Coordinates of C-alpha atoms and ligand atoms in Angstrom, one line a residue:
X1 CA -32.6 -12.5 -30.4
X2 CA -33.7 -16.0 -29.7
X3 CA -35.9 -15.5 -26.7
X4 CA -38.4 -13.2 -28.2
X5 CA -41.5 -15.3 -28.7
X6 CA -41.5 -16.9 -25.3
X7 CA -44.3 -15.2 -23.5
X8 CA -47.8 -15.2 -24.9
X9 CA -48.8 -11.7 -25.7
X10 CA -51.9 -10.0 -24.8
X11 CA -51.2 -7.5 -22.1
X12 CA -54.0 -5.8 -24.0
X13 CA -56.6 -8.2 -25.2
X14 CA -56.7 -9.1 -28.9
X15 CA -59.0 -7.0 -31.1
X16 CA -61.5 -8.2 -33.6
X17 CA -59.9 -5.8 -36.1
X18 CA -56.4 -7.1 -35.2
X19 CA -54.0 -7.0 -38.2
X20 CA -51.9 -9.6 -36.4
X21 CA -50.0 -10.4 -33.3
X22 CA -47.3 -8.2 -31.8
X23 CA -44.2 -10.1 -30.9
X24 CA -43.0 -9.6 -27.3
X25 CA -39.8 -8.1 -26.3
X26 CA -38.1 -10.2 -23.6
X27 CA -36.4 -7.4 -21.7
X28 CA -34.9 -9.7 -19.0
X29 CA -33.3 -12.0 -21.6
X30 CA -31.7 -8.9 -23.2
X31 CA -30.4 -7.6 -19.8
X32 CA -29.2 -11.0 -18.7
X33 CA -27.4 -11.8 -21.9
X34 CA -23.7 -11.2 -21.1
X35 CA -23.3 -10.5 -24.8
X36 CA -25.3 -7.3 -24.4
X37 CA -22.7 -4.7 -23.7
X38 CA -24.4 -1.5 -24.8
X39 CA -28.1 -0.5 -24.8
X40 CA -29.1 2.7 -26.5
X41 CA -32.5 4.1 -25.8
X42 CA -33.6 6.4 -28.6
X43 CA -36.8 8.1 -29.7
X44 CA -38.3 11.6 -30.0
X45 CA -38.3 14.0 -27.1
X46 CA -40.5 13.5 -24.0
X47 CA -41.4 9.9 -24.7
X48 CA -39.5 8.5 -21.7
X49 CA -36.0 7.8 -23.0
X50 CA -34.3 8.9 -19.8
X51 CA -36.8 7.1 -17.6
X52 CA -36.4 3.9 -19.6
X53 CA -32.6 4.1 -19.6
X54 CA -32.5 4.5 -15.9
X55 CA -35.1 1.8 -15.3
X56 CA -33.3 -0.7 -17.5
X57 CA -30.0 0.1 -15.9
X58 CA -31.3 -0.4 -12.4
X59 CA -33.0 -3.7 -13.3
X60 CA -29.9 -5.0 -15.0
X61 CA -27.8 -4.0 -11.9
X62 CA -30.2 -5.7 -9.5
X63 CA -30.0 -8.8 -11.7
X64 CA -26.3 -8.9 -11.3
X65 CA -24.8 -6.8 -14.1
X66 CA -22.1 -4.2 -13.6
X67 CA -23.9 -1.2 -15.1
X68 CA -23.3 2.4 -15.9
X69 CA -26.1 4.6 -17.2
X70 CA -25.2 7.7 -19.2
X71 CA -28.1 10.1 -18.9
X72 CA -28.4 13.4 -20.7
X73 CA -31.2 15.4 -19.2
X74 CA -32.7 13.7 -16.2
X75 CA -35.5 15.5 -14.5
X76 CA -34.1 17.2 -11.3
X77 CA -35.8 14.9 -8.8
X78 CA -34.8 11.8 -10.7
X79 CA -31.2 13.0 -10.8
X80 CA -31.2 13.7 -7.1
X81 CA -32.5 10.3 -6.3
X82 CA -29.7 8.7 -8.3
X83 CA -27.1 11.0 -6.8
X84 CA -26.2 12.7 -10.1
X85 CA -27.4 16.2 -9.7
X86 CA -23.7 17.4 -10.0
X87 CA -22.5 17.8 -13.5
X88 CA -19.0 16.5 -13.2
X89 CA -18.9 14.1 -16.1
X90 CA -17.8 11.1 -13.9
X91 CA -20.0 8.1 -13.2
X92 CA -21.0 7.9 -9.5
X93 CA -22.3 4.9 -7.6
X94 CA -26.1 4.8 -7.1
X95 CA -27.1 3.9 -3.5
X96 CA -30.1 1.9 -2.5
X97 CA -29.9 -1.0 -4.9
X98 CA -31.8 -4.1 -3.9
X99 CA -30.6 -7.7 -3.9
X100 CA -32.6 -10.0 -6.1
X101 CA -35.1 -12.6 -5.0
X102 CA -32.4 -15.0 -3.9
X103 CA -30.8 -12.2 -1.8
X104 CA -27.9 -12.4 -4.1
X105 CA -26.8 -9.6 -6.2
X106 CA -24.0 -11.6 -7.9
X107 CA -21.7 -8.6 -7.9
X108 CA -24.1 -6.3 -9.7
X109 CA -23.8 -2.6 -9.3
X110 CA -25.0 0.7 -10.8
X111 CA -23.1 3.9 -11.5
X112 CA -24.8 6.8 -13.1
X113 CA -23.7 9.9 -14.9
X114 CA -25.2 13.0 -16.3
X115 CA -23.5 14.2 -19.5
X116 CA -21.8 17.5 -19.3
X117 CA -21.5 18.3 -23.0
X118 CA -19.0 21.2 -22.7
X119 CA -16.8 19.2 -20.3
X120 CA -16.8 16.3 -22.7
X121 CA -15.8 18.5 -25.6
X122 CA -13.0 20.0 -23.5
X123 CA -11.8 16.6 -22.7
X124 CA -11.6 15.6 -26.3
X125 CA -9.6 18.8 -27.1
X126 CA -7.3 18.1 -24.1
X127 CA -6.7 14.5 -25.2
X128 CA -5.9 15.5 -28.8
X129 CA -3.8 18.6 -28.5
X130 CA -0.7 19.7 -26.7
X131 CA -1.4 21.5 -23.4
X132 CA -0.4 24.8 -24.9
X133 CA -2.6 24.4 -28.0
X134 CA -5.5 23.0 -25.9
X135 CA -5.4 26.1 -23.7
X136 CA -5.5 28.3 -26.8
X137 CA -8.5 26.5 -28.1
X138 CA -10.4 26.2 -24.8
X139 CA -10.2 29.9 -24.2
X140 CA -11.3 30.9 -27.7
X141 CA -14.7 32.6 -27.7
X142 CA -15.7 30.9 -30.9
X143 CA -14.8 27.5 -29.4
X144 CA -16.8 28.3 -26.3
X145 CA -19.8 29.2 -28.4
X146 CA -19.5 26.1 -30.6
X147 CA -18.9 23.7 -27.8
X148 CA -22.0 24.7 -25.9
X149 CA -24.4 25.6 -28.6
X150 CA -23.7 24.2 -32.0
X151 CA -26.6 22.1 -33.2
X152 CA -25.5 18.5 -32.9
X153 CA -22.8 19.0 -30.3
X154 CA -24.8 17.4 -27.6
X155 CA -25.5 14.4 -29.7
X156 CA -21.9 14.1 -30.8
X157 CA -20.7 14.5 -27.2
X158 CA -23.0 11.8 -26.0
X159 CA -21.5 9.4 -28.5
X160 CA -18.0 10.6 -27.7
X161 CA -18.6 9.9 -24.0
X162 CA -20.0 6.5 -24.8
X163 CA -16.7 5.7 -26.7
X164 CA -14.6 6.9 -23.7
X165 CA -16.6 4.9 -21.1
X166 CA -16.5 1.8 -23.3
X167 CA -12.8 2.0 -23.8
X168 CA -12.2 2.4 -20.1
X169 CA -14.6 -0.4 -19.2
X170 CA -12.8 -2.7 -21.7
X171 CA -9.5 -1.8 -20.1
X172 CA -10.4 -2.1 -16.4
X173 CA -13.5 -4.3 -16.4
X174 CA -15.4 -1.7 -14.5
X175 CA -18.7 -2.2 -16.3
X176 CA -20.1 -5.0 -18.4
X177 CA -23.2 -3.0 -19.5
X178 CA -23.5 0.6 -20.6
X179 CA -27.0 2.0 -20.9
X180 CA -27.1 5.2 -23.0
X181 CA -29.8 7.8 -23.0
X182 CA -30.0 10.1 -26.0
X183 CA -30.5 13.8 -26.2
X184 CA -33.9 15.4 -26.5
X185 CA -33.3 16.2 -30.1
X186 CA -35.7 17.9 -32.3
X187 CA -35.3 15.0 -34.6
X188 CA -34.9 11.7 -33.0
X189 CA -32.2 10.8 -35.5
X190 CA -29.9 13.7 -34.9
X191 CA -27.5 11.7 -32.8
X192 CA -26.8 9.3 -35.6
X193 CA -25.9 12.2 -37.9
X194 CA -24.1 14.3 -35.3
X195 CA -20.6 12.9 -35.7
X196 CA -20.7 13.4 -39.4
X197 CA -22.3 16.8 -39.2
X198 CA -19.9 18.1 -36.6
X199 CA -16.8 16.8 -38.4
X200 CA -18.0 18.0 -41.8
X201 CA -18.7 21.4 -40.3
X202 CA -15.3 21.6 -38.7
X203 CA -13.4 20.5 -41.7
X204 CA -15.9 21.6 -44.3
X205 CA -14.6 23.5 -47.3
X206 CA -16.9 26.4 -46.5
X207 CA -15.3 27.2 -43.2
X208 CA -11.8 26.5 -44.5
X209 CA -12.3 28.9 -47.3
X210 CA -13.7 31.6 -45.1
X211 CA -11.0 31.3 -42.6
X212 CA -8.1 30.6 -44.8
X213 CA -6.4 34.0 -44.3
X214 CA -5.7 33.0 -40.7
X215 CA -3.4 30.4 -42.1
X216 CA -1.7 32.8 -44.4
X217 CA -1.5 31.9 -48.0
X218 CA -2.0 35.1 -49.9
X219 CA -3.3 33.3 -53.0
X220 CA -6.5 32.6 -51.1
X221 CA -7.2 36.3 -50.9
X222 CA -9.1 36.4 -54.1
X223 CA -11.4 39.3 -54.9
X224 CA -14.4 37.0 -54.2
X225 CA -13.0 35.9 -50.9
X226 CA -12.3 39.5 -49.9
X227 CA -16.0 40.2 -50.6
X228 CA -17.1 37.3 -48.3
X229 CA -14.9 38.3 -45.5
X230 CA -16.0 41.9 -45.9
X231 CA -19.6 40.9 -45.6
X232 CA -18.9 38.6 -42.7
X233 CA -17.0 41.4 -41.0
X234 CA -20.1 43.6 -41.2
X235 CA -22.4 40.9 -40.0
X236 CA -20.3 39.3 -37.3
X237 CA -17.9 42.0 -36.4
X238 CA -14.1 41.9 -36.9
X239 CA -13.4 40.4 -33.5
X240 CA -15.7 37.4 -34.0
X241 CA -14.1 36.7 -37.4
X242 CA -10.7 36.9 -35.9
X243 CA -11.7 34.5 -33.1
X244 CA -13.1 32.1 -35.7
X245 CA -9.9 32.3 -37.7
X246 CA -7.7 31.7 -34.6
X247 CA -10.0 28.8 -33.6
X248 CA -9.9 27.0 -36.9
X249 CA -6.1 27.5 -37.2
X250 CA -5.7 26.0 -33.7
X251 CA -8.2 23.3 -34.3
X252 CA -6.8 22.3 -37.6
X253 CA -4.7 19.5 -36.3
X254 CA -7.6 17.9 -34.4
X255 CA -9.9 17.4 -37.4
X256 CA -8.4 14.0 -38.2
X257 CA -8.9 12.9 -34.7
X258 CA -12.5 13.9 -34.6
X259 CA -13.3 12.0 -37.7
X260 CA -11.5 8.9 -36.6
X261 CA -13.2 8.9 -33.2
X262 CA -16.6 9.5 -34.8
X263 CA -16.0 6.5 -37.1
X264 CA -15.0 4.3 -34.1
X265 CA -18.1 5.2 -32.1
X266 CA -20.2 4.5 -35.2
X267 CA -18.6 1.0 -35.5
X268 CA -19.2 0.5 -31.8
X269 CA -22.9 1.2 -32.3
X270 CA -23.1 -1.3 -35.1
X271 CA -21.4 -4.0 -33.2
X272 CA -23.2 -7.2 -32.1
X273 CA -23.0 -6.3 -28.4
X274 CA -25.1 -3.2 -29.0
X275 CA -28.8 -3.2 -28.7
X276 CA -31.0 -0.3 -29.7
X277 CA -34.4 0.2 -28.1
X278 CA -36.7 2.7 -29.8
X279 CA -39.0 4.4 -27.2
X280 CA -42.3 5.8 -28.4
X281 CA -45.6 7.0 -27.1
X282 CA -48.7 5.1 -28.2
X283 CA -49.7 7.9 -30.6
X284 CA -49.8 7.9 -34.4
X285 CA -47.1 10.6 -34.9
X286 CA -44.8 9.0 -32.3
X287 CA -45.2 5.5 -33.9
X288 CA -44.6 6.9 -37.3
X289 CA -41.4 8.5 -36.1
X290 CA -40.5 5.2 -34.4
X291 CA -41.1 3.4 -37.7
X292 CA -38.8 5.8 -39.5
X293 CA -36.2 5.3 -36.8
X294 CA -36.4 1.5 -37.2
X295 CA -35.9 1.9 -40.9
X296 CA -33.0 4.3 -40.4
X297 CA -31.3 2.0 -37.9
X298 CA -31.7 -0.8 -40.4
X299 CA -30.1 1.3 -43.2
X300 CA -27.1 2.1 -40.9
X301 CA -26.9 -1.6 -39.9
X302 CA -27.4 -0.7 -36.2
X303 CA -28.7 -3.7 -34.2
X304 CA -32.3 -3.0 -33.1
X305 CA -33.6 -5.0 -30.1
X306 CA -37.1 -3.7 -30.0
X307 CA -39.7 -1.1 -29.5
X308 CA -40.9 0.2 -26.2
X309 CA -44.3 1.8 -26.2
X310 CA -44.3 3.9 -23.1
X311 CA -47.1 5.6 -21.2
X312 CA -49.8 3.4 -22.6
X313 CA -53.3 4.0 -21.3
X314 CA -53.9 1.7 -18.3
X315 CA -56.4 -1.1 -18.9
X316 CA -59.6 -0.2 -17.2
X317 CA -60.9 -2.6 -14.5
X318 CA -64.1 -4.5 -15.2
X319 CA -65.4 -6.6 -18.0
X320 CA -67.9 -4.3 -19.8
X321 CA -67.0 -3.5 -23.4
X322 CA -66.9 0.1 -24.5
X323 CA -70.2 -0.2 -26.3
X324 CA -71.9 -1.9 -23.4
X325 CA -70.7 0.8 -21.1
X326 CA -71.8 3.6 -23.5
X327 CA -75.2 2.1 -23.8
X328 CA -75.6 1.6 -20.0
X329 CA -74.4 5.2 -19.5
X330 CA -77.0 6.6 -21.9
X331 CA -79.8 4.6 -20.4
X332 CA -78.9 5.7 -16.9
X333 CA -78.6 9.4 -18.0
X334 CA -82.1 9.3 -19.4
X335 CA -83.5 8.2 -16.2
X336 CA -81.3 10.2 -13.9
X337 CA -79.6 13.2 -15.6
X338 CA -76.3 14.0 -13.9
X339 CA -75.9 10.5 -12.6
X340 CA -72.4 9.8 -11.2
X341 CA -72.6 6.2 -12.3
X342 CA -73.4 7.3 -15.8
X343 CA -70.4 9.5 -15.8
X344 CA -68.2 6.6 -14.6
X345 CA -69.5 4.3 -17.2
X346 CA -68.8 6.9 -19.9
X347 CA -65.2 7.2 -18.5
X348 CA -64.9 3.5 -18.7
X349 CA -66.0 3.4 -22.3
X350 CA -63.6 6.2 -23.3
X351 CA -60.7 4.5 -21.5
X352 CA -61.5 1.1 -23.1
X353 CA -61.7 2.7 -26.5
X354 CA -58.3 4.4 -25.9
X355 CA -56.7 1.1 -25.0
X356 CA -58.2 -0.5 -28.1
X357 CA -57.0 2.3 -30.3
X358 CA -53.5 2.1 -28.9
X359 CA -53.5 -1.7 -29.4
X360 CA -54.5 -1.2 -33.0
X361 CA -51.7 1.3 -33.5
X362 CA -49.2 -1.2 -32.2
X363 CA -50.6 -3.9 -34.3
X364 CA -50.3 -1.7 -37.4
X365 CA -46.7 -1.0 -36.5
X366 CA -46.1 -4.7 -36.0
X367 CA -47.7 -5.5 -39.4
X368 CA -45.3 -3.1 -41.1
X369 CA -42.3 -4.2 -39.0
X370 CA -43.0 -7.8 -37.9
X371 CA -39.4 -8.3 -36.9
X372 CA -39.5 -5.8 -34.1
X373 CA -40.4 -7.2 -30.7
X374 CA -42.4 -4.8 -28.5
X375 CA -42.8 -4.1 -24.8
X376 CA -45.6 -2.0 -23.5
X377 CA -45.3 0.1 -20.4
X378 CA -48.5 1.7 -19.0
X379 CA -48.5 5.2 -17.7
X380 CA -48.0 5.4 -13.9
X381 CA -50.2 7.7 -12.0
X382 CA -47.4 10.1 -11.2
X383 CA -43.9 11.0 -12.5
X384 CA -41.0 8.6 -12.1
X385 CA -38.6 10.3 -9.8
X386 CA -37.0 7.7 -7.5
X387 CA -35.6 4.3 -7.4
X388 CA -38.9 2.7 -6.5
X389 CA -40.5 4.3 -9.5
X390 CA -37.7 3.1 -11.8
X391 CA -38.0 -0.4 -10.3
X392 CA -41.7 -0.4 -11.1
X393 CA -41.0 0.7 -14.7
X394 CA -38.4 -2.0 -14.9
X395 CA -40.9 -4.6 -13.8
X396 CA -43.4 -3.3 -16.3
X397 CA -40.8 -3.4 -19.1
X398 CA -40.1 -7.0 -18.3
X399 CA -43.8 -7.7 -18.5
X400 CA -43.9 -8.6 -14.8
Ligands
LIG1 N1 -44.5 5.1 -17.8 C1 -44.5 6.3 -17.2 N2 -45.5 6.6 -16.4 C2 -45.5 7.9 -15.8 N3 -44.7 8.8 -16.1 C3 -43.7 8.6 -17.0 C4 -43.6 7.3 -17.6 N4 -42.5 7.4 -18.4 C5 -42.0 8.6 -18.3 N5 -42.7 9.4 -17.4 C6 -42.5 10.8 -17.1 O1 -42.5 11.5 -18.2 C7 -41.6 12.6 -18.2 C8 -40.7 12.5 -19.4 O2 -39.9 11.4 -19.3 P1 -38.4 11.4 -19.7 O3 -37.9 10.0 -19.5 O4 -37.6 12.5 -19.1 O5 -38.5 11.6 -21.3 P2 -37.4 11.8 -22.4 O6 -36.1 11.5 -21.8 O7 -37.7 10.9 -23.5 O8 -37.5 13.3 -22.8 C9 -40.9 12.5 -16.9 O9 -41.5 13.4 -15.9 C10 -41.1 11.1 -16.4 O10 -41.2 10.9 -15.0
LIG2 MG1 -34.4 12.7 -21.6

């Protein structure tokens, strides 16, 4: 990205202990670049991925892009304010967009969608199998369990939906930017592994061996195999095993399709038009995780655009340093125990130290990953649950 170093940094002042400058992420340049076709917001759970995705999508739309945002788990009020509380797996227009400063939206627009994991899985089956076979699969209890609860399914389906929307957008020009939220995985990296995990589960040797009798060949019925099925029968019950067997037999023809689609989506993620943003909280663990993520994206040759440090401590007003405020607070307290001003000074000192600590953490991250531009978004006083809140986050993301 060419526009990275434009703005001078300190949103938080430089520290005496500073290991070096943190390069700035130019969010508007990223959003305005017509070459940016997909933005993926990733990071561990609860850091603000959904909020960031929606805020970026809104900002891009109000700057003239035709945007769709694919969210996974928006908080209820946020979903309501975007008109996506219904889980119907179809992007819906978001009302209430603003024109830009020149009163000209340049044809921009925003659609939003909340991913319905099971519906997406069903759609894949329907598109890959004959209607008769699809029906057989969709009604199978094992399929129902797998499609709604297998670890990694949600991650896989998010990627699957991205592939679908991208293909549609290419065909009909409906969108020129897709912003993707990622699932609240236990591990932030799950979604990268999900396609591989799901397809290797589905066509894994293990499951094939277990379920082979459903497909008939008597030679598979070795003594060892009989033992396994016997044990499974006891554990799972005969009906479950029968369901699994039917499922795999029916699903067999789809395995190839799954692998192919997963591979295509993977390539889409690696393409030049894709930009990954890693979202993290300004805490040691979160930044460690973010560093790991950055490295993993590098290994998988996924294009990283930058790091977003979200919910940073707001910079306290006033010019007193933390030490000065602490000293003043102590002096006051001696003279006047229980002094309100002393308490406020103490608060100021704590807040200043927190801001400094967070800046130091970011600088350490930057020292280890000097190539990763960073944007810092302070914590707002309340939750982000409407377009105004998203707009505010968008401004902060852009350093405005
Ligand atoms: N910068 C911020 N200031 C205040 N609240 C925030 C900020 N970013 C996120 N939140 C709130 O934090 C909660 C979690 O955010 P969310 O985007 O759902 O995280 P994730 O998708 O990573 O799990 C939400 O209630 C959201 O409104
Ligand atoms: Mg989320």
